[in-house]
XYZ file of C-alpha atoms in Angstrom:
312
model
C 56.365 131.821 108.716
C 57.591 129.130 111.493
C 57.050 131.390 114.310
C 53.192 132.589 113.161
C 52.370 129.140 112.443
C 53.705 128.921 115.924
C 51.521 131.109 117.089
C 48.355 129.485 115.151
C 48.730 126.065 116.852
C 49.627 127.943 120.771
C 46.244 129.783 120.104
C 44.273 126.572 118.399
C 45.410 125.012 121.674
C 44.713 127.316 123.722
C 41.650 128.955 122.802
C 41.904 132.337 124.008
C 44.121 135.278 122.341
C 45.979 136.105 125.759
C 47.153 132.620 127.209
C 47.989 131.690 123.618
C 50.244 134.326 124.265
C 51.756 134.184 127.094
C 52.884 130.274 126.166
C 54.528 131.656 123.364
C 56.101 134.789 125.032
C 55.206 136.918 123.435
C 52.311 140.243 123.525
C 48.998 139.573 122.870
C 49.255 142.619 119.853
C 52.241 140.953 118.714
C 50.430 137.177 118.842
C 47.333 138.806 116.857
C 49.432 140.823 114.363
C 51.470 137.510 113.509
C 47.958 135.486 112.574
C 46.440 138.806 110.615
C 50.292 138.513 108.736
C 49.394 134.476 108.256
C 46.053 135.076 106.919
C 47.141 137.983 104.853
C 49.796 135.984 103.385
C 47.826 132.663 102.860
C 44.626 134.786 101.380
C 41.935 133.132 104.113
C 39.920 133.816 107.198
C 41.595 131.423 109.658
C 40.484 132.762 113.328
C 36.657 133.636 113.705
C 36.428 136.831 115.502
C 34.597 138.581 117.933
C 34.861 140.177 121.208
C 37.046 136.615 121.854
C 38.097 133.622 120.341
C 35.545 131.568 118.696
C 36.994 129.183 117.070
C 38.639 128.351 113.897
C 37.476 128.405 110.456
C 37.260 125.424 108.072
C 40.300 126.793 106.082
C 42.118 127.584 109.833
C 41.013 124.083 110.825
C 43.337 122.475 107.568
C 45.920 124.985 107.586
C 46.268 123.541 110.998
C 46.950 120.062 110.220
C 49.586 121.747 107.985
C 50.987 124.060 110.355
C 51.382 121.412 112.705
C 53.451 119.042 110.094
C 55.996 121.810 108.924
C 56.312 123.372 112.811
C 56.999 119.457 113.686
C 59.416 119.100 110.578
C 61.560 122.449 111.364
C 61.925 120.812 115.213
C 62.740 117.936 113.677
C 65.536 119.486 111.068
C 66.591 121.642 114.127
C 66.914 118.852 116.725
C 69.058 116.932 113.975
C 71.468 119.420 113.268
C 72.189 119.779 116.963
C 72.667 115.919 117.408
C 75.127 116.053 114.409
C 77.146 118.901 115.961
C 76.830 117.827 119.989
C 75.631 113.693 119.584
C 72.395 113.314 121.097
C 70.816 115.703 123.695
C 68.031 117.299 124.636
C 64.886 116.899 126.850
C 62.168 114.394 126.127
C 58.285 115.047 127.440
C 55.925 111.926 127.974
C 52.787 111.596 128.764
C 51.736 108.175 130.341
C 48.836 106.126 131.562
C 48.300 106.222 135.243
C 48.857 102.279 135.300
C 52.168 102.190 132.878
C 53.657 105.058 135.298
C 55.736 102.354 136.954
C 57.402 100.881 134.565
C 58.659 104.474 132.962
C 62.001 103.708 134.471
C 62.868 100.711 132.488
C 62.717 102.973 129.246
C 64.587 106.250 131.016
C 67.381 104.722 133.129
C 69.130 102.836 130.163
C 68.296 105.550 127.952
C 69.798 108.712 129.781
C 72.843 106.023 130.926
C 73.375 105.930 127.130
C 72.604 109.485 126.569
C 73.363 111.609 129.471
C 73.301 114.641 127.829
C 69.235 113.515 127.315
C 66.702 114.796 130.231
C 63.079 113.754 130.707
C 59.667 115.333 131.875
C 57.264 112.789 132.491
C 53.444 113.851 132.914
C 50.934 111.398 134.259
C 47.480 111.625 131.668
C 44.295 109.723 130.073
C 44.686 107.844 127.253
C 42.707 110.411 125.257
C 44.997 113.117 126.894
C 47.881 111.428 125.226
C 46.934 111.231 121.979
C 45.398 115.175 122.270
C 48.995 116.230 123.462
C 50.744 113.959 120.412
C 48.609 115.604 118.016
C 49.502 119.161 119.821
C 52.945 118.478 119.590
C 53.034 118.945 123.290
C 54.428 115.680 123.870
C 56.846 114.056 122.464
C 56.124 110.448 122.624
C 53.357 108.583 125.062
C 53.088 105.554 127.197
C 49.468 104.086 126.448
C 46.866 101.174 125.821
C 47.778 99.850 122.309
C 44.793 97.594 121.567
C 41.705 98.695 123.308
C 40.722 102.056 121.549
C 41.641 103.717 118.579
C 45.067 105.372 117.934
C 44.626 106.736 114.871
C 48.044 107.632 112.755
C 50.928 107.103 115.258
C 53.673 104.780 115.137
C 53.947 102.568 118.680
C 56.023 100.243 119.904
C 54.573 97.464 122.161
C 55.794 96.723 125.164
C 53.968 94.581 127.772
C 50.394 93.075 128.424
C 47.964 94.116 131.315
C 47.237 91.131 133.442
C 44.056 91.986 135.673
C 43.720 90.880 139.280
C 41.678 91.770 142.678
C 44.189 93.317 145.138
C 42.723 92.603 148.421
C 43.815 92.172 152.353
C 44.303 88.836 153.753
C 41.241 87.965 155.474
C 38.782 89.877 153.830
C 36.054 88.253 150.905
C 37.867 85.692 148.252
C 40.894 86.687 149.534
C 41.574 82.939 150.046
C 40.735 82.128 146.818
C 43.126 80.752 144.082
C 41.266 82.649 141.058
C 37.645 84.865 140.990
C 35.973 85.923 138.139
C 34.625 89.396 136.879
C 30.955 88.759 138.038
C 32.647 88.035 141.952
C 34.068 90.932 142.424
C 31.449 93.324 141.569
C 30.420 92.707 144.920
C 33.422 93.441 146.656
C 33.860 97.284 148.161
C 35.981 98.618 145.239
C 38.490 101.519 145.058
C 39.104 102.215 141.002
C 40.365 104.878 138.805
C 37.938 107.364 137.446
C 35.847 106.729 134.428
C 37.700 108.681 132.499
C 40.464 106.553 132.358
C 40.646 103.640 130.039
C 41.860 101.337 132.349
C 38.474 101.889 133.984
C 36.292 101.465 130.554
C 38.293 98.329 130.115
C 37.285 97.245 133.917
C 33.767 98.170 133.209
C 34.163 96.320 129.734
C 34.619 92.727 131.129
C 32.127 93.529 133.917
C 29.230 94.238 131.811
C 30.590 91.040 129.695
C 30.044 89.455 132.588
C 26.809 90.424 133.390
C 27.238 92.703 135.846
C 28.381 96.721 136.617
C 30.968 97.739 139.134
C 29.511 99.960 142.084
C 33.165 101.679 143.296
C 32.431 103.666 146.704
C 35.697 105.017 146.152
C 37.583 106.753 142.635
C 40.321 108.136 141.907
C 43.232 109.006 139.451
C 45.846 108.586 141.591
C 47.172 104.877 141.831
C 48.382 105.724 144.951
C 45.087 106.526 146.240
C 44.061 103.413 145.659
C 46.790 101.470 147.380
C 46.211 103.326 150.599
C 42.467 102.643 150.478
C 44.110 98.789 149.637
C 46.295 98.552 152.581
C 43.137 99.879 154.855
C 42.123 96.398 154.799
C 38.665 97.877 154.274
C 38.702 98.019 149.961
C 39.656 95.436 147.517
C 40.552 97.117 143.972
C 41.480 95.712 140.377
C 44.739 96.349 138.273
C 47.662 95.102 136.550
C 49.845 92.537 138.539
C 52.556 94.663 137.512
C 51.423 97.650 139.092
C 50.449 96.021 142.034
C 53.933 94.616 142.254
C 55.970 97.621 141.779
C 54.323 98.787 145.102
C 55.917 96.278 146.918
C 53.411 94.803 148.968
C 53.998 92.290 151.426
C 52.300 88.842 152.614
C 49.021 91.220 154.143
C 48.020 91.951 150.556
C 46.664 89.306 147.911
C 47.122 89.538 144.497
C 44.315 87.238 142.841
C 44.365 86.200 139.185
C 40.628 87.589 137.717
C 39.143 84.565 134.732
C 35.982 84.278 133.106
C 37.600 85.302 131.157
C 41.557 86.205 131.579
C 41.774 89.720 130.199
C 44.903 91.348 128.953
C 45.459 94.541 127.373
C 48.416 95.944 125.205
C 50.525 98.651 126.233
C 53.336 100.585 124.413
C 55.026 103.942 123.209
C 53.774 105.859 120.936
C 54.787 108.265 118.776
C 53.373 110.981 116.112
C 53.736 109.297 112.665
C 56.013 111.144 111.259
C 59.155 110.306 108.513
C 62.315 111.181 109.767
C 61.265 111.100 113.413
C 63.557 113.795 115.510
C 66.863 112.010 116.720
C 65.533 111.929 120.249
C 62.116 110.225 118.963
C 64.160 107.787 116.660
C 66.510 106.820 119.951
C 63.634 106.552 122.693
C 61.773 104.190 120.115
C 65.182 102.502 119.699
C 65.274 101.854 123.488
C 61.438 101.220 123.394
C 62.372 98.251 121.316
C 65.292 96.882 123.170
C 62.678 97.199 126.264
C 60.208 95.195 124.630
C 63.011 92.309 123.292
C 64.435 91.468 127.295
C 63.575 88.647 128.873
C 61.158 91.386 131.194
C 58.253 91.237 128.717
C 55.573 88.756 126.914
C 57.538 86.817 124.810
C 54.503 87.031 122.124
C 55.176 90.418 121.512
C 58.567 89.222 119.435
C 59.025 88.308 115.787
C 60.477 85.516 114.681
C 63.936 86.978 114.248
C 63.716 88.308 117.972
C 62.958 91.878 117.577
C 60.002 93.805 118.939
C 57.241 94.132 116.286
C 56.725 97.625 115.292
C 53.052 98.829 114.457
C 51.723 101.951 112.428
């Protein structure tokens, strides 16, 4: 039953009989005789049929939301067995926001120095992506915006605000300035991320607040696109003083608080709601937490007693 629910979610995913699959390796015959089995045995049409895919049922589309629980509940059983037998080990995949990818290594290092045994892929994604790939069980656990959007039903963990500023070479417009507002640097010759990021709907969020609508000659979803355009000298960009910063640029670059207002925006790990969480989840959210409680973070984000606040 685990391995054609399995194959259920791989071709959900996937949408198409042979690349569903192939990620499962297995035979296309053998992928399509495992879902006739499922069906057969659960007494429903789940797959709608033709000359390809075409989607899934309304009965496929709940026995997915089912298959997907008990598929992440044997990992879960499976994964803790192992940790009993070898202590914790494993690999964990994240998915992360283009603007949190710097600060990945604050929750890896101390984590794999606790648990060497424990190795890491880490994928750089939208915000929507994230969530898609949690739900997919793709992922393991994210790096995303905590308070901008909905999450729907994931635990998270936060861990540090967004503080927005223009990034801008010495000598070019406001960079002598001490602060600049929203509605200023509309005008400037801006490098952002794409639209579909959310760090750009938040950026066009406080613009239109503002009264006005950023005109980017430049986009792209590459953070280090934008810091090449930056050092140019001839575009000025916004982001998190924390990106900006783990870039390490020197006295020819500007970092300029942005008011009017003085936006900042959560960000944290998150994690498929799910009771027990697999030991790697349950030690990475452990970390996350010990993360968010050093003296590296907003100090708001603590309780009273000193630990980081945990949200569902």
């Amino acid at each position: 039953m685990i391995d054609k629910l399995e194959f259920f979610i791989a071709l959900a995913r996937q949408q198409h009989f042979g690349r569903a699959a192939e990620e499962c390796g297995v035979t296309q015959p053998t992928l399509s005789a495992g879902i006739r089995q499922l069906e057969e045995q659960l007494g429903v049409m789940l797959v709608q049929r033709g000359s390809r895919f075409l989607g899934l049922t309304p009965e496929g589309q709940r026995v997915l939301e089912w298959a997907r629980r008990i598929v992440g509940d044997s990992r879960t059983m499976r994964e803790e067995m192992r940790a009993a037998r070898r202590g914790l080990a494993g690999h964990i995949r994240l998915a992360v926001i283009p603007t949190a990818l710097a600060m990945v290594q604050k929750l890896t290092e101390p984590f794999q120095t606790r648990h060497p045994d424990v190795t890491f892929s880490v994928l750089s994604r939208t915000s929507l992506q994230v969530l898609s790939l949690l739900e997919n069980l793709e992922i393991d656990a994210g790096i995303t915006y905590l308070d901008n959007e909905p999450l729907g039903r994931v635990t998270s963990v936060p861990l540090y605000s967004e503080r927005y500023h223009l990034i801008t070479g010495v000598g070019t417009p406001l960079a002598d300035r001490d602060s600049v507002t929203w509605s200023e640097v509309a005008d400037l010759r801006l490098c952002l991320l794409t639209a579909d990021m959310q760090n750009r709907r938040i950026i066009n969020q406080h613009m239109a607040e503002a009264g006005v609508t950023p005109k980017p000659t430049l986009e792209s979803n590459s953070m280090i696109v934008l810091f090449s355009h930056i050092r140019t000298g001839k575009w000025a960009s916004i982001m998190p003083k924390n990106v900006a910063e783990s870039f390490g640029f020197g006295e020819e670059i500007r970092m300029i608080p942005i008011t009017a207002p003085e936006a900042e925006h959560l960000v944290g790990l998150v994690a498929t709601h799910r009771e027990p969480f697999t030991p790697l989840v349950s030690g990475l959210l452990h970390e996350a937490r010990l993360l968010a409680a050093s003296n590296a973070f907003d100090r708001n984000l603590l309780s009273n007693d000193g630990s980081a606040v945990l949200t569902s």
